[in-house]
Amino acid sequence: METKPAQNIQDTFLNTARKDRMNVTIYLLSGVKLTGRIRSFDKYSVILESNNQEQLIFKHAISTVVSVRSAHSSTAPAGAASNDRERVEHVAHKAEV
């Protein structure tokens, strides 16, 4: 019997967003909000394209990645949007402290 290696949920999410050319918003730990399309990613970084420019973002600086539609499944769980807002508010508060 052949077994497939388990795929990292982070890689699945980022790869779906990349392949589908979805617009995403990346919130950094500092509270900075970046919007664009994921061009590529690896173990340590993400390349985000916005306004014909590419930005290299180190994953250790990322708090949250939000897609326009769910990259993991076709339906988002109830309350997902409010959870994202709470995380963003938490990050913004953390940056002020």
Short mmCIF file of C-alpha atoms in Angstrom, two decimals:
data_model
loop_
_atom_site.label_atom_id
_atom_site.label_comp_id
_atom_site.label_asym_id
_atom_site.label_seq_id
_atom_site.Cartn_x
_atom_site.Cartn_y
_atom_site.Cartn_z
CA MET A 1 0.00 0.00 0.00
CA GLU A 2 1.38 3.41 -1.02
CA THR A 3 1.12 6.25 1.48
CA LYS A 4 1.35 9.92 0.63
CA PRO A 5 3.44 12.14 2.88
CA ALA A 6 1.35 14.53 4.96
CA GLN A 7 1.24 18.00 3.40
CA ASN A 8 1.74 21.00 5.63
CA ILE A 9 -1.49 23.03 5.97
CA GLN A 10 0.54 26.23 5.56
CA ASP A 11 1.99 25.02 2.27
CA THR A 12 -1.45 23.92 1.06
CA PHE A 13 -2.97 27.33 1.85
CA LEU A 14 -0.14 29.35 0.28
CA ASN A 15 0.10 27.10 -2.79
CA THR A 16 -3.65 27.33 -3.48
CA ALA A 17 -3.51 31.12 -3.15
CA ARG A 18 -0.50 31.20 -5.51
CA LYS A 19 -1.96 28.86 -8.14
CA ASP A 20 -5.37 30.57 -8.14
CA ARG A 21 -3.70 34.02 -8.21
CA MET A 22 -5.86 35.11 -5.30
CA ASN A 23 -5.42 38.50 -3.70
CA VAL A 24 -4.30 38.08 -0.12
CA THR A 25 -3.69 40.42 2.77
CA ILE A 26 -0.68 39.68 4.93
CA TYR A 27 -0.57 41.20 8.40
CA LEU A 28 2.87 41.47 9.95
CA LEU A 29 3.58 41.21 13.67
CA SER A 30 4.34 44.93 13.61
CA GLY A 31 0.74 45.61 12.49
CA VAL A 32 1.71 46.49 8.90
CA LYS A 33 -0.86 45.37 6.31
CA LEU A 34 0.40 44.17 2.89
CA THR A 35 -1.92 43.25 0.01
CA GLY A 36 -1.12 41.48 -3.24
CA ARG A 37 -0.67 38.08 -4.86
CA ILE A 38 1.68 35.36 -3.71
CA ARG A 39 4.27 34.74 -6.43
CA SER A 40 6.23 32.07 -4.58
CA PHE A 41 7.20 30.87 -1.13
CA ASP A 42 9.61 28.55 0.59
CA LYS A 43 10.29 27.36 4.10
CA TYR A 44 11.32 30.80 5.36
CA SER A 45 9.81 33.46 3.09
CA VAL A 46 6.97 34.59 0.82
CA ILE A 47 7.24 36.75 -2.29
CA LEU A 48 4.24 39.06 -2.58
CA GLU A 49 3.53 40.96 -5.82
CA SER A 50 1.72 44.28 -5.59
CA ASN A 51 1.66 47.19 -8.09
CA ASN A 52 4.17 45.41 -10.36
CA GLN A 53 6.66 45.17 -7.49
CA GLU A 54 7.75 42.11 -5.56
CA GLN A 55 8.39 42.08 -1.83
CA LEU A 56 10.30 39.40 0.03
CA ILE A 57 8.60 38.83 3.38
CA PHE A 58 10.14 36.62 6.01
CA LYS A 59 7.62 34.21 7.52
CA HIS A 60 8.79 34.85 11.07
CA ALA A 61 7.45 38.43 10.66
CA ILE A 62 3.96 37.29 9.51
CA SER A 63 1.04 37.21 11.91
CA THR A 64 -1.90 36.39 9.63
CA VAL A 65 -2.63 35.71 5.96
CA VAL A 66 -6.17 36.45 4.79
CA SER A 67 -7.50 35.43 1.36
CA VAL A 68 -10.48 36.88 -0.46
CA ARG A 69 -12.03 33.43 -0.43
CA SER A 70 -11.06 30.41 1.56
CA ALA A 71 -7.96 28.78 0.07
CA HIS A 72 -8.41 25.66 2.18
CA SER A 73 -12.05 24.82 1.46
CA SER A 74 -14.96 26.08 -0.58
CA THR A 75 -16.89 27.25 2.47
CA ALA A 76 -15.48 29.24 5.35
CA PRO A 77 -16.63 28.32 8.84
CA ALA A 78 -19.14 30.60 10.51
CA GLY A 79 -17.44 33.43 12.33
CA ALA A 80 -14.19 33.19 10.36
CA ALA A 81 -14.27 36.85 9.37
CA SER A 82 -14.78 38.00 12.95
CA ASN A 83 -11.89 35.79 14.09
CA ASP A 84 -9.64 37.45 11.51
CA ARG A 85 -10.71 40.90 12.72
CA GLU A 86 -10.00 39.92 16.32
CA ARG A 87 -6.52 38.73 15.37
CA VAL A 88 -5.82 41.94 13.49
CA GLU A 89 -7.06 44.03 16.41
CA HIS A 90 -4.87 41.96 18.73
CA VAL A 91 -1.85 42.52 16.49
CA ALA A 92 -2.56 46.25 16.31
CA HIS A 93 -2.86 46.41 20.09
CA LYS A 94 0.33 44.41 20.51
CA ALA A 95 2.18 46.81 18.22
CA GLU A 96 1.05 49.80 20.32
CA VAL A 97 2.33 48.30 23.58
#
